[in-house]
PDB file of C-alpha atoms and ligand atoms in Angstrom:
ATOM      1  CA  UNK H   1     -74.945 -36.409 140.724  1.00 68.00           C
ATOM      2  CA  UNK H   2     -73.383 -32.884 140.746  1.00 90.00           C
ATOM      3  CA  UNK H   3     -75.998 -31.447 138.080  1.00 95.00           C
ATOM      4  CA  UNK H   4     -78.124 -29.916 140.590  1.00 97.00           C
ATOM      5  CA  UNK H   5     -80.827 -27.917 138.831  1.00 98.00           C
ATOM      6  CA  UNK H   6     -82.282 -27.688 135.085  1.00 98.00           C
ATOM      7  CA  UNK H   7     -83.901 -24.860 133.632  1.00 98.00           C
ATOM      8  CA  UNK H   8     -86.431 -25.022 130.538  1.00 98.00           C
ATOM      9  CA  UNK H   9     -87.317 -22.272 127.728  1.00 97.00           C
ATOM     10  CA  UNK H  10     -90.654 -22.542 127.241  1.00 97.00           C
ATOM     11  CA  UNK H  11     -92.035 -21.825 124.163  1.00 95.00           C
ATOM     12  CA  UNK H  12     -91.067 -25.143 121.783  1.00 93.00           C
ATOM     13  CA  UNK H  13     -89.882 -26.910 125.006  1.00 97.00           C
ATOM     14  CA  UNK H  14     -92.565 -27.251 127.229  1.00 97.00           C
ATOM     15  CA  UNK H  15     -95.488 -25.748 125.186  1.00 97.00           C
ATOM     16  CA  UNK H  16     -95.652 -25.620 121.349  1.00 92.00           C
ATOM     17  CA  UNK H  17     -96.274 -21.644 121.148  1.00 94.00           C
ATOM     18  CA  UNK H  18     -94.735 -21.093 117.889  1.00 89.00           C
ATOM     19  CA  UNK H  19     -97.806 -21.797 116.201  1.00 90.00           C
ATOM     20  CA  UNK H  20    -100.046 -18.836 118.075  1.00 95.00           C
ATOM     21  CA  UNK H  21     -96.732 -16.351 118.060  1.00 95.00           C
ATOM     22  CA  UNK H  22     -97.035 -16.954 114.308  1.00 95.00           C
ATOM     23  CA  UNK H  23    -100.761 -16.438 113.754  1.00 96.00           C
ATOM     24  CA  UNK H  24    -100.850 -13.538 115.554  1.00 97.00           C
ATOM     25  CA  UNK H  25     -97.544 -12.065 113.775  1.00 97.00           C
ATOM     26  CA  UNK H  26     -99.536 -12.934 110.991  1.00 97.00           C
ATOM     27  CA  UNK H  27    -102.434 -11.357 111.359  1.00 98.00           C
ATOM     28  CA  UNK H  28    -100.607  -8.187 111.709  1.00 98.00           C
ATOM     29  CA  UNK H  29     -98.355  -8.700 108.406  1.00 98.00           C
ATOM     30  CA  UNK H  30    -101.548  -8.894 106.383  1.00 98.00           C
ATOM     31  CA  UNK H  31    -102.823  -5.702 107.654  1.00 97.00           C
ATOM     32  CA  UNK H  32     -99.065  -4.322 107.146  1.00 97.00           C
ATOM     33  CA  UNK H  33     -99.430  -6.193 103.550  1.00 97.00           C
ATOM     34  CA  UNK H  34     -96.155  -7.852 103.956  1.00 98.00           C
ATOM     35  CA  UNK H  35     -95.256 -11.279 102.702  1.00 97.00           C
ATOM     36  CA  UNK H  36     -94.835 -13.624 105.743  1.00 97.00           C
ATOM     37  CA  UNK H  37     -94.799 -17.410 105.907  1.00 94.00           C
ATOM     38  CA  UNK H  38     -94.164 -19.969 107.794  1.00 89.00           C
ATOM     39  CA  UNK H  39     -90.588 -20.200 106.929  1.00 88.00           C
ATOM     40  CA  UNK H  40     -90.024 -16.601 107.712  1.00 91.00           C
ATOM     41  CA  UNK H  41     -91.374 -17.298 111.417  1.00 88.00           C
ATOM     42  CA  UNK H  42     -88.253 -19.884 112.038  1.00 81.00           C
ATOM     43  CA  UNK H  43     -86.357 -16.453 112.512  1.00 86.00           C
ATOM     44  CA  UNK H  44     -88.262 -15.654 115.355  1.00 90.00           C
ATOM     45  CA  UNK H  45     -87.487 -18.319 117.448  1.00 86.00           C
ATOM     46  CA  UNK H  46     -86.276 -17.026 120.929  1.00 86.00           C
ATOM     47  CA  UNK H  47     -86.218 -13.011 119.973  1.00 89.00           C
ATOM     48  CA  UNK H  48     -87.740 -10.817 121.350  1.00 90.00           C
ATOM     49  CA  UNK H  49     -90.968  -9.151 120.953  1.00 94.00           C
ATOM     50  CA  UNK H  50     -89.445  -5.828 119.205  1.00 94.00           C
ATOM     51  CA  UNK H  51     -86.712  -7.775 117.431  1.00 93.00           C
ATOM     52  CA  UNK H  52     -89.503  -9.766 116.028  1.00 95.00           C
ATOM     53  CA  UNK H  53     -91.093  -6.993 114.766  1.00 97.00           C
ATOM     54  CA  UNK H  54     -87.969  -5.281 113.295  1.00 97.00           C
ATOM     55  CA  UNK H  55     -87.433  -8.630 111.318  1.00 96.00           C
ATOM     56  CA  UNK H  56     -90.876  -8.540 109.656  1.00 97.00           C
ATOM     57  CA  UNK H  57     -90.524  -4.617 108.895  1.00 98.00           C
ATOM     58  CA  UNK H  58     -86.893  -6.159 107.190  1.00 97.00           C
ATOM     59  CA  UNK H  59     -88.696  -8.601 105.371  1.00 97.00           C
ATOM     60  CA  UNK H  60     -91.281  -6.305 103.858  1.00 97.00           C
ATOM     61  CA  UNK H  61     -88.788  -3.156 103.834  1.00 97.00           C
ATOM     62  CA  UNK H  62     -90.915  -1.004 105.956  1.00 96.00           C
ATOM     63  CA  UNK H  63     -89.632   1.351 108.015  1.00 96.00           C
ATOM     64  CA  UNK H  64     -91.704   3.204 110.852  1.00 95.00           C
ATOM     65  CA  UNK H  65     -91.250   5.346 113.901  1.00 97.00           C
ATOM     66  CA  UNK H  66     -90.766   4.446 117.193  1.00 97.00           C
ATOM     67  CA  UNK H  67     -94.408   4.964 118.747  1.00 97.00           C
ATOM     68  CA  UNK H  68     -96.088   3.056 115.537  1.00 97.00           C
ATOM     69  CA  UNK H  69     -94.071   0.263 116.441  1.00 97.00           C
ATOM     70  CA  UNK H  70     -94.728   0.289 119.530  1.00 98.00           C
ATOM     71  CA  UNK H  71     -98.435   0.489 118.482  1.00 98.00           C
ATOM     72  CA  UNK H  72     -97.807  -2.732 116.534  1.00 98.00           C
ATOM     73  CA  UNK H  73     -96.099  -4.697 119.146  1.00 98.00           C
ATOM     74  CA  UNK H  74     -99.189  -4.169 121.399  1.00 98.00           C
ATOM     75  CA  UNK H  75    -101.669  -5.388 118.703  1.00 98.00           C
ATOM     76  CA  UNK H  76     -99.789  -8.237 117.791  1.00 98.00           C
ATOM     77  CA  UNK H  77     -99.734  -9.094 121.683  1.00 98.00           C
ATOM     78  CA  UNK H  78    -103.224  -8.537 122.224  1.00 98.00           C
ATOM     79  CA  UNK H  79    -103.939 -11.034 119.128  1.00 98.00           C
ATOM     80  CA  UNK H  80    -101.699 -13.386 121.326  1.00 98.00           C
ATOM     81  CA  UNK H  81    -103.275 -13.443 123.729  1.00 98.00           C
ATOM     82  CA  UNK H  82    -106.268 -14.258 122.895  1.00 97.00           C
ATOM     83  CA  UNK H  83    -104.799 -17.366 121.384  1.00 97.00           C
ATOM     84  CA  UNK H  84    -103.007 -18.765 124.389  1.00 97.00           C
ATOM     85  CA  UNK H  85    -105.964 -17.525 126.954  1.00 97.00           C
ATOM     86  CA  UNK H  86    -107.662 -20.167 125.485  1.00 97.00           C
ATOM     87  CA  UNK H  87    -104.859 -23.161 125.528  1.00 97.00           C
ATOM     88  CA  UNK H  88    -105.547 -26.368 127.855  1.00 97.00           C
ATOM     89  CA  UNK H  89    -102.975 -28.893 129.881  1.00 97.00           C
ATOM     90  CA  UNK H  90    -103.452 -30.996 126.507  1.00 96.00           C
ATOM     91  CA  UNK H  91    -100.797 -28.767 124.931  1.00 96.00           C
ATOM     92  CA  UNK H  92     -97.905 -29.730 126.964  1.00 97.00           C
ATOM     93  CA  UNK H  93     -95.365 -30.966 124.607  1.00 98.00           C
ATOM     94  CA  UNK H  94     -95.273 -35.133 125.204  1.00 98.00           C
ATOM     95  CA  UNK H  95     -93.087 -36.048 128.486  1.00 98.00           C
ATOM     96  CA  UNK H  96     -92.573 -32.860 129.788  1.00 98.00           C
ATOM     97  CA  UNK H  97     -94.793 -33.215 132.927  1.00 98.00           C
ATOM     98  CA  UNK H  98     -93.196 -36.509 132.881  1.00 98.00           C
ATOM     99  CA  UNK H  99     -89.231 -35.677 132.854  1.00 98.00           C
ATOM    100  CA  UNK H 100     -89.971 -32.412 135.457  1.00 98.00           C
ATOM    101  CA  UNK H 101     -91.289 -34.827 138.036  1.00 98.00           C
ATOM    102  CA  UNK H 102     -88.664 -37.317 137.539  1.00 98.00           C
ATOM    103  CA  UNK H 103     -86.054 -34.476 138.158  1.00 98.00           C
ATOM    104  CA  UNK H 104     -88.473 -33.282 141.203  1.00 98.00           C
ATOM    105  CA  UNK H 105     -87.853 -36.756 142.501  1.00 97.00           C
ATOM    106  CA  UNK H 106     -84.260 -37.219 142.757  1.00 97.00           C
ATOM    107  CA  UNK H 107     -84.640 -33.346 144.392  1.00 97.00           C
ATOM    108  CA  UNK H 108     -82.880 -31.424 141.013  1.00 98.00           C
ATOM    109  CA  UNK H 109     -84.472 -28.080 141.188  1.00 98.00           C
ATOM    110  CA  UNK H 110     -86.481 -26.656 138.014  1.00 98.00           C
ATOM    111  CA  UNK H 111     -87.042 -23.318 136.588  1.00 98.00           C
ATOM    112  CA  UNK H 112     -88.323 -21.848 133.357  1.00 98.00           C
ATOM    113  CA  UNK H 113     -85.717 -18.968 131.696  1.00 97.00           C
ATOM    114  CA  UNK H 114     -88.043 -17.594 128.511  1.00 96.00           C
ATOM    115  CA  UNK H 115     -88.262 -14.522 127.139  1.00 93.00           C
ATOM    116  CA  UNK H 116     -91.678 -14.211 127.050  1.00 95.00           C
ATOM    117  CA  UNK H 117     -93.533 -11.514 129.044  1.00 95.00           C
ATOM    118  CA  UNK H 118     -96.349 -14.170 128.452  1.00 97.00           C
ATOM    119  CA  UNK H 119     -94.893 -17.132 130.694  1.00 97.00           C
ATOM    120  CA  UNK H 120     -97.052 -16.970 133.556  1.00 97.00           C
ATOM    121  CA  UNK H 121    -100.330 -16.406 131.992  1.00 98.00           C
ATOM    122  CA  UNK H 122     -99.105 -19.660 129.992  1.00 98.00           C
ATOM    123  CA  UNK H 123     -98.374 -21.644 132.474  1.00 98.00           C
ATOM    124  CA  UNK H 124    -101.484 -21.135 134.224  1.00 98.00           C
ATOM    125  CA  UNK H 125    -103.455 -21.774 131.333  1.00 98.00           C
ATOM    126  CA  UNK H 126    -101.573 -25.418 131.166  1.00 98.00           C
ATOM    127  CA  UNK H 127    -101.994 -25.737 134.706  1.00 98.00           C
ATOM    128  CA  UNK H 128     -97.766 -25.886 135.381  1.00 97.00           C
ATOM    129  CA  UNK H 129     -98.076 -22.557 137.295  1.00 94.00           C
ATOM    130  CA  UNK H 130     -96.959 -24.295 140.461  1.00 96.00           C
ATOM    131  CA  UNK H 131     -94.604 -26.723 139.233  1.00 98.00           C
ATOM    132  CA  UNK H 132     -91.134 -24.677 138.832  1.00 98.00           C
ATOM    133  CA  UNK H 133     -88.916 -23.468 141.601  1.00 98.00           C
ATOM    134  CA  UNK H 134     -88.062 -20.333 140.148  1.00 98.00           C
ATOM    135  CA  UNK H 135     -89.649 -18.666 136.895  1.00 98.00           C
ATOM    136  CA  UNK H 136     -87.103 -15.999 134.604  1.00 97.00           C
ATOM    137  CA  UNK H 137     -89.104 -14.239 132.413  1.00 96.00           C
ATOM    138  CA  UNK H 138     -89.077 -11.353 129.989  1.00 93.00           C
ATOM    139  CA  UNK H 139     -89.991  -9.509 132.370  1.00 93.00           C
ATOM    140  CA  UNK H 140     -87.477 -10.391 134.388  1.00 89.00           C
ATOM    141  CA  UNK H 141     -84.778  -9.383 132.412  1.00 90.00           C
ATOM    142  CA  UNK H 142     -83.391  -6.630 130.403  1.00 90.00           C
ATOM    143  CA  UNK H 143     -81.071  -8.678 128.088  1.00 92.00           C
ATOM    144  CA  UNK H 144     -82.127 -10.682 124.890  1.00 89.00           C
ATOM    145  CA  UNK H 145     -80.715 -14.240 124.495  1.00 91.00           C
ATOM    146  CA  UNK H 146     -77.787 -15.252 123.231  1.00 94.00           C
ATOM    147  CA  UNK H 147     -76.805 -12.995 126.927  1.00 95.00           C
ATOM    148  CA  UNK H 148     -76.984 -15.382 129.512  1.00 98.00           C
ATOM    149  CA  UNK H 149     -78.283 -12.839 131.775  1.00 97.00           C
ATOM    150  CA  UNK H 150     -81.815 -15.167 131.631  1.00 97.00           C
ATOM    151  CA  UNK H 151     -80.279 -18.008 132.611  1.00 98.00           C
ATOM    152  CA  UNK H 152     -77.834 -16.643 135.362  1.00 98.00           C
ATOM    153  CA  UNK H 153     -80.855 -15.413 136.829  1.00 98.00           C
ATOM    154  CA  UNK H 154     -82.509 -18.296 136.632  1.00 98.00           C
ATOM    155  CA  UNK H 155     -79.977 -19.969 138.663  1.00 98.00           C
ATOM    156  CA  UNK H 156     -79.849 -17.175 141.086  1.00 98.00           C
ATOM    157  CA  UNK H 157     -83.400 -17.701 141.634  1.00 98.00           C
ATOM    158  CA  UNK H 158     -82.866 -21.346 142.404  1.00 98.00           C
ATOM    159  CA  UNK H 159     -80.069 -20.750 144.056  1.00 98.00           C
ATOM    160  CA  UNK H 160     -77.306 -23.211 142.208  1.00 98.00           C
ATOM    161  CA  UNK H 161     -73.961 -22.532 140.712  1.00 97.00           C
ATOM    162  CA  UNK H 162     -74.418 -21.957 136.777  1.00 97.00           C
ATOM    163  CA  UNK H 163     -72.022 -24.992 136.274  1.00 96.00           C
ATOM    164  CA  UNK H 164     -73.896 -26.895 138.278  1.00 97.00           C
ATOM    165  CA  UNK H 165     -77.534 -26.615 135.996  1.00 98.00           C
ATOM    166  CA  UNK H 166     -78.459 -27.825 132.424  1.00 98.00           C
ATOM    167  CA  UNK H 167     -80.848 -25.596 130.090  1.00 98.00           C
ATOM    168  CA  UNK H 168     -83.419 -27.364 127.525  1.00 98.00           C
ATOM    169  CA  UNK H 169     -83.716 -25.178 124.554  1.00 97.00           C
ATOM    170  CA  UNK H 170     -85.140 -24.579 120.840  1.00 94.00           C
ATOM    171  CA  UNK H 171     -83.160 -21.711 119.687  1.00 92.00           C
ATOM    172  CA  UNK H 172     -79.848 -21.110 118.138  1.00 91.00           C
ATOM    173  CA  UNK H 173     -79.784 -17.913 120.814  1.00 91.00           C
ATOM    174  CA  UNK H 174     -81.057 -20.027 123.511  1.00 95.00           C
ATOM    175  CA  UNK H 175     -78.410 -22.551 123.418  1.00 96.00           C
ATOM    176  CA  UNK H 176     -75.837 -20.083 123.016  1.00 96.00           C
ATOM    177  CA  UNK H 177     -76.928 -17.914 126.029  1.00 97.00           C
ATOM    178  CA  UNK H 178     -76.815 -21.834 127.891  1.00 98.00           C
ATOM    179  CA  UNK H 179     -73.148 -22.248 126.803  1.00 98.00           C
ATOM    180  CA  UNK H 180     -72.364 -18.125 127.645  1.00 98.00           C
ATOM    181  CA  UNK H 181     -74.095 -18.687 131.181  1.00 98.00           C
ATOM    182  CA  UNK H 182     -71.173 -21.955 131.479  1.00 97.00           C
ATOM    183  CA  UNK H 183     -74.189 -24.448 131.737  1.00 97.00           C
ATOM    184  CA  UNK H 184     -74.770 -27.950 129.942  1.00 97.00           C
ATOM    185  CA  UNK H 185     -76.798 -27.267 126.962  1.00 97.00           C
ATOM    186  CA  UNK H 186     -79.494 -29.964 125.537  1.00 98.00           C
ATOM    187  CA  UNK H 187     -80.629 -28.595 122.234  1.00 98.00           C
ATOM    188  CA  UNK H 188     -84.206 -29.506 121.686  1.00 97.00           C
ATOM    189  CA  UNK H 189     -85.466 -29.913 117.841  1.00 94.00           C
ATOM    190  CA  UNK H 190     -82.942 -30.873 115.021  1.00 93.00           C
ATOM    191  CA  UNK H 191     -79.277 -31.512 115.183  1.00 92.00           C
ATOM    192  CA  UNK H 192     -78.433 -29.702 111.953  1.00 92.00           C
ATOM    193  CA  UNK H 193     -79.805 -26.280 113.852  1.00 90.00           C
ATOM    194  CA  UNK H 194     -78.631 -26.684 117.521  1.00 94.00           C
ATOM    195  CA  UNK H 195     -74.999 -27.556 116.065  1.00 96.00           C
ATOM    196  CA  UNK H 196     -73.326 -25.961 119.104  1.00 96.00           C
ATOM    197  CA  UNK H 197     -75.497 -27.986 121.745  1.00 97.00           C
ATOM    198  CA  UNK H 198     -73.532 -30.244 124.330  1.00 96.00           C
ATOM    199  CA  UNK H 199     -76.726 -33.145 122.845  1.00 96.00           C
ATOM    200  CA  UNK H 200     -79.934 -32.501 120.683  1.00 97.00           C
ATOM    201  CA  UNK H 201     -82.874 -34.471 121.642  1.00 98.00           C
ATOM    202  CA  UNK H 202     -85.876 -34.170 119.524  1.00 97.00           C
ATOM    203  CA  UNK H 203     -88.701 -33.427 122.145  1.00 98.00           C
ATOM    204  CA  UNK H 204     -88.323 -34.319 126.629  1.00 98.00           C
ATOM    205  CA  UNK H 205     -90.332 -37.301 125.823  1.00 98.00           C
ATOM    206  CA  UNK H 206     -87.018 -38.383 124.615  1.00 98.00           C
ATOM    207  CA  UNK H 207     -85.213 -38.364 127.651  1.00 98.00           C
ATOM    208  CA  UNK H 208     -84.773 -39.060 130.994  1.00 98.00           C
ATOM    209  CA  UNK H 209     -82.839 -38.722 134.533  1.00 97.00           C
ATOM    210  CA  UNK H 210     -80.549 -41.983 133.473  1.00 96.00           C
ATOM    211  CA  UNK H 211     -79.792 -39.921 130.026  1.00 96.00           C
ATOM    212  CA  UNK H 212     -79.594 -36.923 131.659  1.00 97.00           C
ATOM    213  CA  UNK H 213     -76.538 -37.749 134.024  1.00 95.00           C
ATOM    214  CA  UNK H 214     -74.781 -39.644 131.100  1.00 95.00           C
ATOM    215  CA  UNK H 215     -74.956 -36.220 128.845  1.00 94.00           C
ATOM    216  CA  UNK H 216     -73.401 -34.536 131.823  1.00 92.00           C
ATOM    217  CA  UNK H 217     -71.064 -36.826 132.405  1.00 91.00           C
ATOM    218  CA  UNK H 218     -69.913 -36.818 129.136  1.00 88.00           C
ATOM    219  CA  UNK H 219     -69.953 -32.785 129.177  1.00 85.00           C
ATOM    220  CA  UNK H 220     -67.435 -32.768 132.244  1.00 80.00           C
ATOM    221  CA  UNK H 221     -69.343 -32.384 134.875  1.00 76.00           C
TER     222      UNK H 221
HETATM  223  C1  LIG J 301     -89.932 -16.510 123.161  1.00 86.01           C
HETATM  224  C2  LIG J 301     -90.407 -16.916 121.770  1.00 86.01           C
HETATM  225  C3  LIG J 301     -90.343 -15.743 120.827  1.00 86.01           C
HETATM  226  C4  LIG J 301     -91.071 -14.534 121.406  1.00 86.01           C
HETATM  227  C5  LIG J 301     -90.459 -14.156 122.754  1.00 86.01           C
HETATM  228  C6  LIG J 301     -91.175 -12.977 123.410  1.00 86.01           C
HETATM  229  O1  LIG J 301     -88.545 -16.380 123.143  1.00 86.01           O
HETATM  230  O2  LIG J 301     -89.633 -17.980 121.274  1.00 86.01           O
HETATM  231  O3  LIG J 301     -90.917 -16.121 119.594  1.00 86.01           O
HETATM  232  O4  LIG J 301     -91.019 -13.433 120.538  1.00 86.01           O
HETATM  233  O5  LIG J 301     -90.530 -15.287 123.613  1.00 86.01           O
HETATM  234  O6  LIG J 301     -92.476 -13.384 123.743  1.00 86.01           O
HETATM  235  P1  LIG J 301     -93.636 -12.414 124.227  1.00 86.01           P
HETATM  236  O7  LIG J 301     -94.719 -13.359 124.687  1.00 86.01           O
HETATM  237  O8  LIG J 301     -93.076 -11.600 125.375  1.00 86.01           O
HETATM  238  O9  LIG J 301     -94.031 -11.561 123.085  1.00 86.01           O
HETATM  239 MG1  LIG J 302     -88.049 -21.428 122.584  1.00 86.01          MG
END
């Protein structure tokens, strides 16, 4: 098998943090009085904190200075993080803990490469904080996805040639900063979004290592 290492977004890969990222972006829309729904939140798959903010501010044409939204950003966060503080192991997404340990196995190496300045109080909170060889974080980074900067660090971190690893991802951005960084990409969610993807499965309780080396296979490596 030359696929050597895989690295995993987390939020709508491993943990289903969409949901809190939205309450909490929410919370602070109503106070803003802008319109936000569900729908809206789609768009903030994979951006970044400020980005996220700037899109809301778009969607209710607000414009404010630099230190308000800064002020905003932190509130929002603090809402956060009340919300995941309190998540349990019971909200890992079906077969991840599964499909990690298979890869552990066979020795492929695994990191997270997420954009969230949040990942390691998350993983603690679903007890994975000492399951990943290497963790690239927002914090890690200075570059939003689609630049593969995450990813190439990722591998750095683990120590593996970028053509040599696979990213799991959610977002559009995600799986083209996968396909910038020269990796295998496996799209996770629908097929009609991840259209660039090298495969789209709909959650890691839909594959495994057997898959796995087939997709790569079939990707040229
Ligand atoms: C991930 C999520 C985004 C989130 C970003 C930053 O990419 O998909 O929705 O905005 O991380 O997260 P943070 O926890 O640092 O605000
Ligand atoms: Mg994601």
């Amino acid at each position: 098998m030359k696929l050597k290492g895989c690295i995993f977004d987390l939020d709508g890969v491993i943990v289903d943090t969409a949901r809190y990222h939205f309450m909490a972006w929410k919370r602070l829309a109503d106070q803003l009085k802008i319109h936000f729904t569900e729908d809206n939140n789609e768009r903030l798959k994979g951006v970044s904190r400020m980005d996220s903010l700037d899109i809301i501010l778009e969607i209710g044409d607000m414009r404010l200075s630099e230190e308000l939204r800064k002020e905003y950003a932190n509130l929002k966060n603090r809402w956060y993080i009340e919300y995941v503080s309190r998540m349990t192991p019971d909200e890992i997404l079906p077969g991840s803990l599964e499909f990690i340990n298979e890869l552990k196995g066979v020795g492929i190496k695994v990191a997270i490469g997420s954009a969230s300045k949040n990942t390691s109080l998350i993983l603690e909170r679903v007890g994975m904080n000492n399951l990943f060889d290497a963790i690239a974080d927002g914090n890690t980074i200075t570059r939003a996805k689609p630049d593969p900067e995450i990813f190439l660090t990722a591998a750095k971190m683990l120590g593996i040639e970028p053509e040599r690893c696979a990213v799991f991802e959610d977002a559009v951005a995600g799986v083209q900063a996968a396909l910038n960084a020269g990796m295998i990409c496996i799209g996770v969610g629908s097929h009609n979004i991840l259209t660039e993807a090298h495969s789209v499965i709909s959650g890691l309780n839909m594959i495994n290592l057997k898959k796995l080396e087939k997709i790569a296979k079939i990707s040229g490596l």
